[in-house]
Coordinates of C-alpha atoms and ligand atoms in Angstrom, one line a residue:
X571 CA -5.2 16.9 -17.1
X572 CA -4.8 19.2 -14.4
X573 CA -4.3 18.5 -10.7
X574 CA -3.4 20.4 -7.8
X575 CA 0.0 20.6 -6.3
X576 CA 0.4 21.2 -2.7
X577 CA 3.8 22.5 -3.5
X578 CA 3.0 25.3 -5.5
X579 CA -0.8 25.5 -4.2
X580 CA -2.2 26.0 -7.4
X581 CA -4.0 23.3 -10.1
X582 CA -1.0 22.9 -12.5
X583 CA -0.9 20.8 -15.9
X584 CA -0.1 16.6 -15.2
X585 CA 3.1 15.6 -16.9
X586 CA 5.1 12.8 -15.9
X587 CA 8.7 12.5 -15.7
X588 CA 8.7 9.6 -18.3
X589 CA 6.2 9.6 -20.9
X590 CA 3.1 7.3 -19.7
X591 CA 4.3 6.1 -17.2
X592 CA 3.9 6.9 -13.7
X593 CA 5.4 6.4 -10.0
X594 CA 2.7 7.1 -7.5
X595 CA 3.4 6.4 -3.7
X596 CA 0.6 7.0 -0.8
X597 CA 1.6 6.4 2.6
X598 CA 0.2 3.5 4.4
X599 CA -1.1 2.5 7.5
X600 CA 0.5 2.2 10.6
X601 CA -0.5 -1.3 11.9
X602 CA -1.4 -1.4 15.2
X603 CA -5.2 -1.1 15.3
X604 CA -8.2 -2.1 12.8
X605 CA -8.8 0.6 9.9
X606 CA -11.0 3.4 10.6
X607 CA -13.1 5.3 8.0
X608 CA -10.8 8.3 7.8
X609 CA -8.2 5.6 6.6
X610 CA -10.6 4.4 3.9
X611 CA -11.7 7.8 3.0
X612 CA -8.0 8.5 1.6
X613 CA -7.2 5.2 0.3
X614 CA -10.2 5.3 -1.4
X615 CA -9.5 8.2 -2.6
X616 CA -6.0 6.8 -4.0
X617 CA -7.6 4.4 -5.4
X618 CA -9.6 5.7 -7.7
X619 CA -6.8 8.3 -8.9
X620 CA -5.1 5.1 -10.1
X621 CA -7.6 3.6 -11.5
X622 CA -8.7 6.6 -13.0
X623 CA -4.8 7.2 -14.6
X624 CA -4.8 3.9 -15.8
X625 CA -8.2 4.1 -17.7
X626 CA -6.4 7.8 -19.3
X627 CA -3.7 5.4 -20.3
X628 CA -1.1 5.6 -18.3
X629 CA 1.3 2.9 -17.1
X630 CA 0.8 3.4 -13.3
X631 CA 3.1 1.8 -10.4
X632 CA 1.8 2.0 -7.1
X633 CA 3.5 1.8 -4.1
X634 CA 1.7 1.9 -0.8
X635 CA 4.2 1.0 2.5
X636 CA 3.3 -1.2 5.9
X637 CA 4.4 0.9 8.7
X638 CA 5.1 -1.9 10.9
X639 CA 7.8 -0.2 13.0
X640 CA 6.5 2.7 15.3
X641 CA 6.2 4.2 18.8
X642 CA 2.3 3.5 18.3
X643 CA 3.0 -0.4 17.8
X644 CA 5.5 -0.7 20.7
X645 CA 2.9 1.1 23.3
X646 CA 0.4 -0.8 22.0
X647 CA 1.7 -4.7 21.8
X648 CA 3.2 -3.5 25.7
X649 CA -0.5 -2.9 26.7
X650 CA -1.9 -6.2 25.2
X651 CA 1.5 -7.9 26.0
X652 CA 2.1 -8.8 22.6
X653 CA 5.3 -9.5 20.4
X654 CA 5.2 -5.6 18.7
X655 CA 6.4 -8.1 15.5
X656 CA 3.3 -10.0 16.2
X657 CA 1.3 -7.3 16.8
X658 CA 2.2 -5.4 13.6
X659 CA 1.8 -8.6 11.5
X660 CA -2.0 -9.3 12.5
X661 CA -2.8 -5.7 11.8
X662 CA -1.3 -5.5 8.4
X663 CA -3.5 -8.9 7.7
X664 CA -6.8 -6.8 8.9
X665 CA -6.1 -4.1 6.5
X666 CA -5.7 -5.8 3.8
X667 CA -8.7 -7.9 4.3
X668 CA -10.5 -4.4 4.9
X669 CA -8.8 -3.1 1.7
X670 CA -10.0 -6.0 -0.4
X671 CA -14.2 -6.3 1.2
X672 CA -13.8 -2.4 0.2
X673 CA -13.0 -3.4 -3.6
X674 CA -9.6 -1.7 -3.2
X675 CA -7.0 -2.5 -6.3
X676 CA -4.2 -4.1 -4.7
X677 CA -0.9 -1.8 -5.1
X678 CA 2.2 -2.9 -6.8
X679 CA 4.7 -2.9 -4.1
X680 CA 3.3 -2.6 -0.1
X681 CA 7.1 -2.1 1.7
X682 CA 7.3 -2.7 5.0
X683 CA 9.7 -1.2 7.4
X684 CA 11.2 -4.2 8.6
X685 CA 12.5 -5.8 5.7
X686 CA 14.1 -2.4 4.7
X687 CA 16.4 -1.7 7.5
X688 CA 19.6 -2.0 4.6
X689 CA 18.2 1.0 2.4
X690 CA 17.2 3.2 5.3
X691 CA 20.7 2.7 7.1
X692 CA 22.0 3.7 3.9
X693 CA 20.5 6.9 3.6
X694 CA 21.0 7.9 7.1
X695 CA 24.7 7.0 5.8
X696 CA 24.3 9.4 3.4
X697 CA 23.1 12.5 4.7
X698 CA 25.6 11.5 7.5
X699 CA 28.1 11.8 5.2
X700 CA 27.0 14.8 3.1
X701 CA 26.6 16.7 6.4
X702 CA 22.5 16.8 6.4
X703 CA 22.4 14.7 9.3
X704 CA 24.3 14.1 13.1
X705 CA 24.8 12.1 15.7
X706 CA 24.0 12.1 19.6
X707 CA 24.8 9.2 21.2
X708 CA 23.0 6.5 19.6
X709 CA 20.6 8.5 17.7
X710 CA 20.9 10.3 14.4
X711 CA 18.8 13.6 13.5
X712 CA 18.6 15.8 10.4
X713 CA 20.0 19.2 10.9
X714 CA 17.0 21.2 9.8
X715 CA 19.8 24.7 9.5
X716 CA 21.3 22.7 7.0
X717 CA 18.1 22.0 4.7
X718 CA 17.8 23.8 1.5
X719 CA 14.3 25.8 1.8
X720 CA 13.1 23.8 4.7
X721 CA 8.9 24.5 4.7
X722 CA 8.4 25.0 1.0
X723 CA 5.5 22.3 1.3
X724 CA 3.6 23.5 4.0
X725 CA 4.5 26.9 3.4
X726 CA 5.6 27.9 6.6
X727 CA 8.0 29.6 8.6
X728 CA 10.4 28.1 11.1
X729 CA 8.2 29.6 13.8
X730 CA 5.0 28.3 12.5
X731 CA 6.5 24.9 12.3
X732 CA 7.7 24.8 15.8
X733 CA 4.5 25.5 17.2
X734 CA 2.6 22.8 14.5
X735 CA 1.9 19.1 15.3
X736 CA 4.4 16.3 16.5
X737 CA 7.5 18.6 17.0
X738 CA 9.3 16.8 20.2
X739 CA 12.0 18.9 22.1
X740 CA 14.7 17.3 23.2
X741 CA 18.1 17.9 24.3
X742 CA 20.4 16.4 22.1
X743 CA 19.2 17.6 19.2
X744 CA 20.0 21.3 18.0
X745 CA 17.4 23.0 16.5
X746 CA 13.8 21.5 17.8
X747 CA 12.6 20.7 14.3
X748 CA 15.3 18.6 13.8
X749 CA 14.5 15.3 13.5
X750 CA 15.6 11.5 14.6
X751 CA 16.5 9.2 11.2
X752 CA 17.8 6.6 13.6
X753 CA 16.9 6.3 17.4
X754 CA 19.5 4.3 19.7
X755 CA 17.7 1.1 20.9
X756 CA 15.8 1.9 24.8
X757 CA 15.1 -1.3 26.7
X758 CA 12.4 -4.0 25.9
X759 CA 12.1 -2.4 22.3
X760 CA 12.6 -4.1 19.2
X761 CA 16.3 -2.8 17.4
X762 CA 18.3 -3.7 14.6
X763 CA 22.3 -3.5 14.3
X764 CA 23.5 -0.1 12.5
X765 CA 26.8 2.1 12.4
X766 CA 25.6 3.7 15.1
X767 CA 24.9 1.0 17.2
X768 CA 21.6 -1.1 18.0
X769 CA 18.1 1.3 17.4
X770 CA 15.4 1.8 14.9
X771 CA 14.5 3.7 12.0
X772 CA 12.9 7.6 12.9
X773 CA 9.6 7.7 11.4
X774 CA 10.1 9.8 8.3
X775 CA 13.1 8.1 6.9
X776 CA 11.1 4.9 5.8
X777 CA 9.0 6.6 3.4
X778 CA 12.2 8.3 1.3
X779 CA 14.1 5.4 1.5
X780 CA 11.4 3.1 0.2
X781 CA 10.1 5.8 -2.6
X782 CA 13.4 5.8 -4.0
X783 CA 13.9 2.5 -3.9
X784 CA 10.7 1.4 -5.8
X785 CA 9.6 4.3 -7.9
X786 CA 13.4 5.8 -8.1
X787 CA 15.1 9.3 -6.6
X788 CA 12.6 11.0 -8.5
X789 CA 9.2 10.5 -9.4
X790 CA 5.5 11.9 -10.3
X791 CA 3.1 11.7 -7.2
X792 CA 3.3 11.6 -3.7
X793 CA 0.2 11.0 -1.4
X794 CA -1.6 11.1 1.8
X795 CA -4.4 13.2 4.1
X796 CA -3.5 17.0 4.7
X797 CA -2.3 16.4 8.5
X798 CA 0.9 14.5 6.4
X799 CA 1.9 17.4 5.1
X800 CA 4.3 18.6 8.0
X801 CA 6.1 17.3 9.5
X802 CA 6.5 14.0 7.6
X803 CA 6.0 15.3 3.9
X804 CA 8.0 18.4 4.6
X805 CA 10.8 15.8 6.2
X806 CA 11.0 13.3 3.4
X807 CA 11.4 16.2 0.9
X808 CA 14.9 17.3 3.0
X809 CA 16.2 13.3 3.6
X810 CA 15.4 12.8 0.0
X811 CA 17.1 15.8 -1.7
X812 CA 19.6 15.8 0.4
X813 CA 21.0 11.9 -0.1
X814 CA 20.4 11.8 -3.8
X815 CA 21.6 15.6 -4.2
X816 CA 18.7 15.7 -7.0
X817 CA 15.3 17.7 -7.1
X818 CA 12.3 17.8 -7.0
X819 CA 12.2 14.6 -4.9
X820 CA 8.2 14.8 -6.0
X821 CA 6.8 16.3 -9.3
X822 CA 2.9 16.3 -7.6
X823 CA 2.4 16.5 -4.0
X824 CA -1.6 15.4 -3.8
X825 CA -3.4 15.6 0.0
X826 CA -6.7 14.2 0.7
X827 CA -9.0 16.3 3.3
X828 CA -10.2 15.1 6.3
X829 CA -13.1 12.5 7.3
X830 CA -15.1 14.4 9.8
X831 CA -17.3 13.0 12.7
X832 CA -19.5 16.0 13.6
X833 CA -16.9 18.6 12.4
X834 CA -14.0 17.0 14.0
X835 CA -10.9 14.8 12.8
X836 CA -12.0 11.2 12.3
X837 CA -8.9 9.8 14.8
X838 CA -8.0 6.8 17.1
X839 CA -6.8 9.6 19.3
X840 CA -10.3 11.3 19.5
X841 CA -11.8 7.8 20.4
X842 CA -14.5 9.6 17.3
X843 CA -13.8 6.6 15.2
X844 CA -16.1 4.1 13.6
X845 CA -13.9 1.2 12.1
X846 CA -14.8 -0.3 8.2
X847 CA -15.7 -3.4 9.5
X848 CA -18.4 -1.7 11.7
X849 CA -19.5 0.7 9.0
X850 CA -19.9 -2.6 6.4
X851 CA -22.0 -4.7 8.8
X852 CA -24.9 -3.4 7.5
X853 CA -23.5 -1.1 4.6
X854 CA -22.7 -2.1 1.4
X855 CA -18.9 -1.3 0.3
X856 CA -19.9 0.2 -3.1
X857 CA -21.9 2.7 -1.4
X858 CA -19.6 4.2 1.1
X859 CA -17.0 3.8 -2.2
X860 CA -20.1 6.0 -3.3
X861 CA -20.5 8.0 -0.6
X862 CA -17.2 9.2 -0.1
X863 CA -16.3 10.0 -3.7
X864 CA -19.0 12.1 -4.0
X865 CA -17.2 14.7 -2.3
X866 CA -14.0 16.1 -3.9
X867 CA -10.9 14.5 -2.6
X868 CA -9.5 17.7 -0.9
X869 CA -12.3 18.6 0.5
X870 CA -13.2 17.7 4.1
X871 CA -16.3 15.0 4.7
X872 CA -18.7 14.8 7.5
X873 CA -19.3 11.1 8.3
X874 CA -23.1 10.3 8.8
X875 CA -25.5 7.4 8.3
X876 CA -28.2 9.3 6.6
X877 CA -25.5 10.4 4.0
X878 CA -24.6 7.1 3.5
X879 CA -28.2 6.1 2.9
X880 CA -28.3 8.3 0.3
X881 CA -25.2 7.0 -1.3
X882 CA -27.2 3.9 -1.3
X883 CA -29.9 5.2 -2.9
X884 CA -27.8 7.1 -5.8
X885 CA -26.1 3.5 -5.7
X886 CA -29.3 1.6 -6.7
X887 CA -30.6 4.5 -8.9
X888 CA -27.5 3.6 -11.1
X889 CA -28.0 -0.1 -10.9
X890 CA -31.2 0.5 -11.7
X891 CA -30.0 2.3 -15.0
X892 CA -27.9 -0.7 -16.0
X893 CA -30.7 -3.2 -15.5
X894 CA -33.3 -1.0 -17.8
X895 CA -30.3 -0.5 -20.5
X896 CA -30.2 -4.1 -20.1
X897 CA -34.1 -5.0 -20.3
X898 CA -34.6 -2.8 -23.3
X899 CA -35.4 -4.9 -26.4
X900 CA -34.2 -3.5 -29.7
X901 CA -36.5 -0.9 -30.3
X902 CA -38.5 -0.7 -34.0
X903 CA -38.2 2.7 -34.3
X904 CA -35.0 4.3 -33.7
X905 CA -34.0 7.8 -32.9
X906 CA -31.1 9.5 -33.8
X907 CA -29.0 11.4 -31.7
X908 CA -28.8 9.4 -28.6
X909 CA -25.0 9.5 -29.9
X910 CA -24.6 12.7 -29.5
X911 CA -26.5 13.0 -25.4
X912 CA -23.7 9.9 -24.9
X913 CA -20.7 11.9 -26.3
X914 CA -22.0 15.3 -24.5
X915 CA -22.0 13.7 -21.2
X916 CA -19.3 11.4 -21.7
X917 CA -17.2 15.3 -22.8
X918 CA -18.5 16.7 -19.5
X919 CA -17.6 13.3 -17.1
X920 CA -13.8 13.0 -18.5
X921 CA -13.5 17.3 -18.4
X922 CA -14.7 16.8 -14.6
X923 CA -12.1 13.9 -13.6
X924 CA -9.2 15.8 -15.7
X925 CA -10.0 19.2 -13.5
X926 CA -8.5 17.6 -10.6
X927 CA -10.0 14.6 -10.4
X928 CA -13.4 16.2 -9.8
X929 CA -15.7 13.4 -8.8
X930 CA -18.4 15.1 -7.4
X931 CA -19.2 16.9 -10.4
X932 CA -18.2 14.4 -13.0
X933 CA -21.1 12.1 -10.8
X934 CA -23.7 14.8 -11.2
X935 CA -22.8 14.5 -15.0
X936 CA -23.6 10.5 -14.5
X937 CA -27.0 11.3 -12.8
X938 CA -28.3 13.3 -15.1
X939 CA -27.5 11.1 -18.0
X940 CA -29.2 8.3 -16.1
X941 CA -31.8 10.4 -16.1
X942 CA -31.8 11.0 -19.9
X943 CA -31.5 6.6 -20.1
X944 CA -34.9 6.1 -18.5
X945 CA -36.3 9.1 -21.1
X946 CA -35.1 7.7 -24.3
X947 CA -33.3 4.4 -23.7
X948 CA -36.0 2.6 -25.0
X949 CA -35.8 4.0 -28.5
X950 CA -31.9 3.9 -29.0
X951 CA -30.1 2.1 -31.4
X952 CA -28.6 -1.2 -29.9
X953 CA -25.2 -0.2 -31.0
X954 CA -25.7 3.4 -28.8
X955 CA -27.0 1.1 -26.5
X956 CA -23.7 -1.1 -26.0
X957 CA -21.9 2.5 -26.0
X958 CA -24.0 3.5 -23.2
X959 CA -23.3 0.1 -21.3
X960 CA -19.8 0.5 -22.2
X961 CA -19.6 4.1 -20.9
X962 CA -21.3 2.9 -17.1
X963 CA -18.6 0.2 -17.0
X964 CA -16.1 2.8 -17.4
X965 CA -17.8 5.0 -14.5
X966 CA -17.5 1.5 -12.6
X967 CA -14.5 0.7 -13.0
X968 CA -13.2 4.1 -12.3
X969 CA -15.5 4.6 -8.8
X970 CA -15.4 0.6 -8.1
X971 CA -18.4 0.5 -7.8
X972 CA -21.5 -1.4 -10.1
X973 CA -19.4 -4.0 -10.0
X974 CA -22.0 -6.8 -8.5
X975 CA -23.1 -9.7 -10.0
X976 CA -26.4 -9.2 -12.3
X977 CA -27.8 -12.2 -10.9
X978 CA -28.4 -9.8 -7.3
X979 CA -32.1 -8.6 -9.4
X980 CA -33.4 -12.2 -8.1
X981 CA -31.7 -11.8 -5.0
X982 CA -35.2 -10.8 -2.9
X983 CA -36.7 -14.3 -4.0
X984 CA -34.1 -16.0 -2.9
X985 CA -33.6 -15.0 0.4
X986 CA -37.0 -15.1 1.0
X987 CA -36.8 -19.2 0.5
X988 CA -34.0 -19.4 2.0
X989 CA -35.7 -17.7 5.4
X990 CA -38.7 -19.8 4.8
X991 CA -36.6 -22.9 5.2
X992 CA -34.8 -21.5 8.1
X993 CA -38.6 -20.8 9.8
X994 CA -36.8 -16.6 10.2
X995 CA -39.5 -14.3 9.5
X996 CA -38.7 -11.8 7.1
X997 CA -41.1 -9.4 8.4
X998 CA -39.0 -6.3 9.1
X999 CA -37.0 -5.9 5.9
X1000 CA -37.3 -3.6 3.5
X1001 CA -35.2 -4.5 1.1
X1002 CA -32.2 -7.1 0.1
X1003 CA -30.0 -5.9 2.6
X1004 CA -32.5 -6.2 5.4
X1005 CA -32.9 -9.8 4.2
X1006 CA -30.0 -10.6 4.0
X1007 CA -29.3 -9.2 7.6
X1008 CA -32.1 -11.4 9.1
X1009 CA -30.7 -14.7 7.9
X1010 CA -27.2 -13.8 8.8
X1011 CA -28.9 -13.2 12.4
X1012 CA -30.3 -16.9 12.0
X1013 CA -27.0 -18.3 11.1
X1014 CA -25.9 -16.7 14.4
X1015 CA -28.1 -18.4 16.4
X1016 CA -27.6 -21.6 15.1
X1017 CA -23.6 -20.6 15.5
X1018 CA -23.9 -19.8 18.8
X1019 CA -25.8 -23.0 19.1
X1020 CA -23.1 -24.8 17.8
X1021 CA -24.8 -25.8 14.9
X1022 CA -21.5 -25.1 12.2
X1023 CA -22.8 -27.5 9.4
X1024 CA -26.0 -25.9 9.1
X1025 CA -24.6 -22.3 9.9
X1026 CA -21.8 -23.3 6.9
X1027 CA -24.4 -24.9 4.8
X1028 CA -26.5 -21.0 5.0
X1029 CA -23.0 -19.1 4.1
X1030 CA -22.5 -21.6 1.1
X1031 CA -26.0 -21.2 -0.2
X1032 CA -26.0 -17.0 0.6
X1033 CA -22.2 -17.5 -1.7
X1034 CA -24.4 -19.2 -4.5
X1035 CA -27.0 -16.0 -4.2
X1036 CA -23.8 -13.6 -4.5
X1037 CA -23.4 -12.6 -1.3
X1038 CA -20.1 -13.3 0.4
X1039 CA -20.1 -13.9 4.0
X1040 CA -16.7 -13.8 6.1
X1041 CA -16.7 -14.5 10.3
X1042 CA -14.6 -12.2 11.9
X1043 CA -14.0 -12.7 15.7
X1044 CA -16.8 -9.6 16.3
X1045 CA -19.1 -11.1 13.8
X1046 CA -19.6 -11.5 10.5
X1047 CA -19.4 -8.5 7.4
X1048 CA -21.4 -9.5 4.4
X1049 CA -20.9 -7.9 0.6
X1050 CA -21.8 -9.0 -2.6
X1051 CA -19.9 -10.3 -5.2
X1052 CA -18.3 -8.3 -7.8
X1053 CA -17.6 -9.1 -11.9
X1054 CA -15.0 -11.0 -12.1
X1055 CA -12.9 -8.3 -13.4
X1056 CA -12.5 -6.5 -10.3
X1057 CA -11.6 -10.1 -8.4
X1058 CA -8.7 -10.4 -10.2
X1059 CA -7.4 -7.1 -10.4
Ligands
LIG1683 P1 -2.1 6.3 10.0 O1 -2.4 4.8 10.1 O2 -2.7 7.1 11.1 O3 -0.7 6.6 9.8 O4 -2.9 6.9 8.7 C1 -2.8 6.3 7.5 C2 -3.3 7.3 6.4 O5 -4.7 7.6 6.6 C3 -2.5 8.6 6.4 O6 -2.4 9.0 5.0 C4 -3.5 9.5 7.2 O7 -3.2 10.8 6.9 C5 -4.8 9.0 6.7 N1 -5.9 9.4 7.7 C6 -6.0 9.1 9.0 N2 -7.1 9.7 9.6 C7 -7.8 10.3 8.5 C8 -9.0 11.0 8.5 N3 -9.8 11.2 9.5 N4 -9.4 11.4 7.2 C9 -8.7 11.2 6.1 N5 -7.5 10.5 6.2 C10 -7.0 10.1 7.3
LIG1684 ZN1 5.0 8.3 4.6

């Protein structure tokens, strides 16, 4: 298996540290707003890495940490005159609802900063001690002229790194590129006791001290989008290396490319960005899962609804695949070598998703063996048959997607009755989702009408159709149920 580092910015040969098993950590949100789709473009990219490692047989630990401590979240919880505690904790509870209505494998570990203050002192300690790091006044920085080969991850030079993103200039520190690990407490923000009097961590320091702590001072794969790469990427390699006195802090440093809203960054900042629980209002979850892995990980991805219809479409044309594999009966006369199409394209998916976890190609491979399905299906043998079931789970699983409940075919039907009952014409929809969309609108009126017990009555009986309704305080995001295999995971 092959996967591109962004350390030595080539595609190099996958071997762990220890045998099968793997340490991967991704850095996590910073909660202090509702998740936008760049967010769920990496994540989901993550995601499917791990699942993807764990179907290849590897004993995977994943660690994704709660930024819950942050300049962002202070600014913020002063604006809406919040606790920034408070703040962070309701944010943290959106994501991972957001993370779960997306089908999203839960990590092992998520650490927050908070209840790591201990290990991140200790490290500051450290490089305090080893002379990485010094003080001024309350604060604590990393001496960049100290680092050992400062840039090697973003491949720049000092000057190139001055002039990049988030580099703040301030007096007490002696290069500009050094960095704070510990920043003396200012007035009205939250602090925590250190050596160095009250303060809070620096951004960067959280990361290192949390990777070692859960996946050790050394391990396989380190994640995140492209605009981690410096400063904070760059910065955890130096605190890392530098406290444990052992390299390479990461054997793999993987970067996801950007989501793009008409060629730009998708960002809070750019006020460009559409949130998930917008986007899955009226979108299913497996079809942005869809849409987004359909473009290589690395590569940058314009966000636009006609894309994502045609996600939807590819979506159904594979459902669609399932349901005739499913409808065929056992044919009488049998052909050979539907064995061999299987193992051909089954070759050319798992070559795909070894070259660097290629899923836009390895899905073009799925397409055109659906294709080959609807040609000779109905002639295979019923044990190629099961194979060919066995090899779409797999896909499934690997994407998280086709991972609704069969019962969904009947699902047209039974909105329609439903509707009837309700006296909501069902004039305008196209399709399921259309349907669905109209009663959910009658359940709003009837809500807003404070009508609960008939509004609760319509969730319940959309829940017995497969179709999961949750109210948020904007209005309620619909998806449909999954196998109970992915629930539980
Ligand atoms: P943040 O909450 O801003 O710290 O971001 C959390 C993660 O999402 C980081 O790995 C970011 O690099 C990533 N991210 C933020 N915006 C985008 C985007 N537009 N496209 C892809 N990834 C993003
Ligand atoms: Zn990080």
């Amino acid at each position: 298996m092959q996967v591109y580092n962004t350390l030595g910015k080539t595609k190099e040969e996958f071997t762990p540290l220890t045998g099968r098993e793997v340490g991967i950590y991704v850095c996590g949100p910073t909660v202090y707003d509702l998740s936008h789709l760049g967010h769920a473009r990496t994540y989901i990219a993550f995601d499917m890495i791990v699942r993807y490692l764990r179907v290849r047989g590897y004993k995977v630990c994943y660690v994704v940490n709660i930024t819950d401590i942050d300049d962002k979240i202070i600014a913020r919880a002063r604006e809406l005159g919040e606790a920034p505690q408070a703040l962070a904790k309701r944010f943290e509870a959106e994501f991972f609802t957001d993370m779960d209505t997306l089908g999203m494998l839960r990590a092992d570990h998520y650490p927050k900063v908070s209840g790591h203050m201990p290990e991140i002192i200790k490290m500051a300690e450290r490089l305090l001690e080893k002379g990485y790091a010094y003080r001024a006044g309350g604060d604590v920085y990393f001496s960049v002229d100290r680092a050992v080969g400062y840039g090697r991850l973003s491949g720049q030079s000092s000057e190139g790194m001055l002039t990049g993103a988030r580099v703040d200039v301030n007096p007490a520190k002696r290069n500009n590129l050094d960095f704070a690990l510990w920043k003396g407490a200012k007035e009205g923000e939250p602090a925590w006791e250190s050596p160095w009097g009250p303060g809070r961590p620096g951004w960067h320091i959280e990361c290192s001290a949390m990777g070692v702590k859960y996946l050790g001072e050394q391990f396989d794969i380190h994640g995140g989008a492209l605009d981690l790469i410096f400063p904070h990427h760059e910065n955890e390699i130096q605190q890392s290396e530098g406290a444990t006195g052992k390299g390479p802090f990461v054997r793999y440093w993987l970067h996801t490319g950007f989501l793009l809203v008409k060629g730009e960054k998708m960002s809070k900042s750019l006020g460009n960005f559409i949130t998930v629980k917008d986007v899955l209002r009226g979108h299913d979850p497996e079809a942005l899962r869809l849409f987004f892995l359909s473009v290589h990980y690395r590569s940058p991805i314009d966000f636009d609804y006609q894309n994502l219809q045609s996600a939807e479409k590819n979506l159904e044309r594979l459902y669609n695949a399932l349901n005739f594999i499913d409808r065929i009966e056992k044919s009488t006369d049998e052909i050979k070598g539907i064995k061999d199409i299987l193992e051909l394209y089954k070759k050319k998916f798992y070559s795909s998703m070894d070259d660097d976890f290629n899923t836009s190609k390895a899905l073009s491979h799925v397409y055109e063996l659906t294709g080959e399905i609807f040609k000779i299906g109905p002639k295979a043998k019923a044990d190629d048959l099961l194979s060919l079931r066995e090899f779409l789970g797999e896909v499934g699983y690997i994407f998280g997607i086709l991972q609704r409940e069969p019962q969904v075919r009947g699902l047209e039907e039974a909105l329609r009755a439903l509707a009837i009952s309700l006296g909501t014409a069902l004039a305008a929809a196209t399709d399921y989702r259309g349907a669905i969309e109209a009663v959910i609108a009658a359940r709003e009126t009837l809500r807003r009408g404070k009508e609960y017990a008939a509004a609760d009555r319509i969730r319940q009986e959309l829940m017995g159709m497969g179709v999961i309704l949750e109210d948020f305080k904007d209005g309620p995001v619909w998806r449909l149920k999954r196998s109970a295999r992915d629930a539980s995971s």
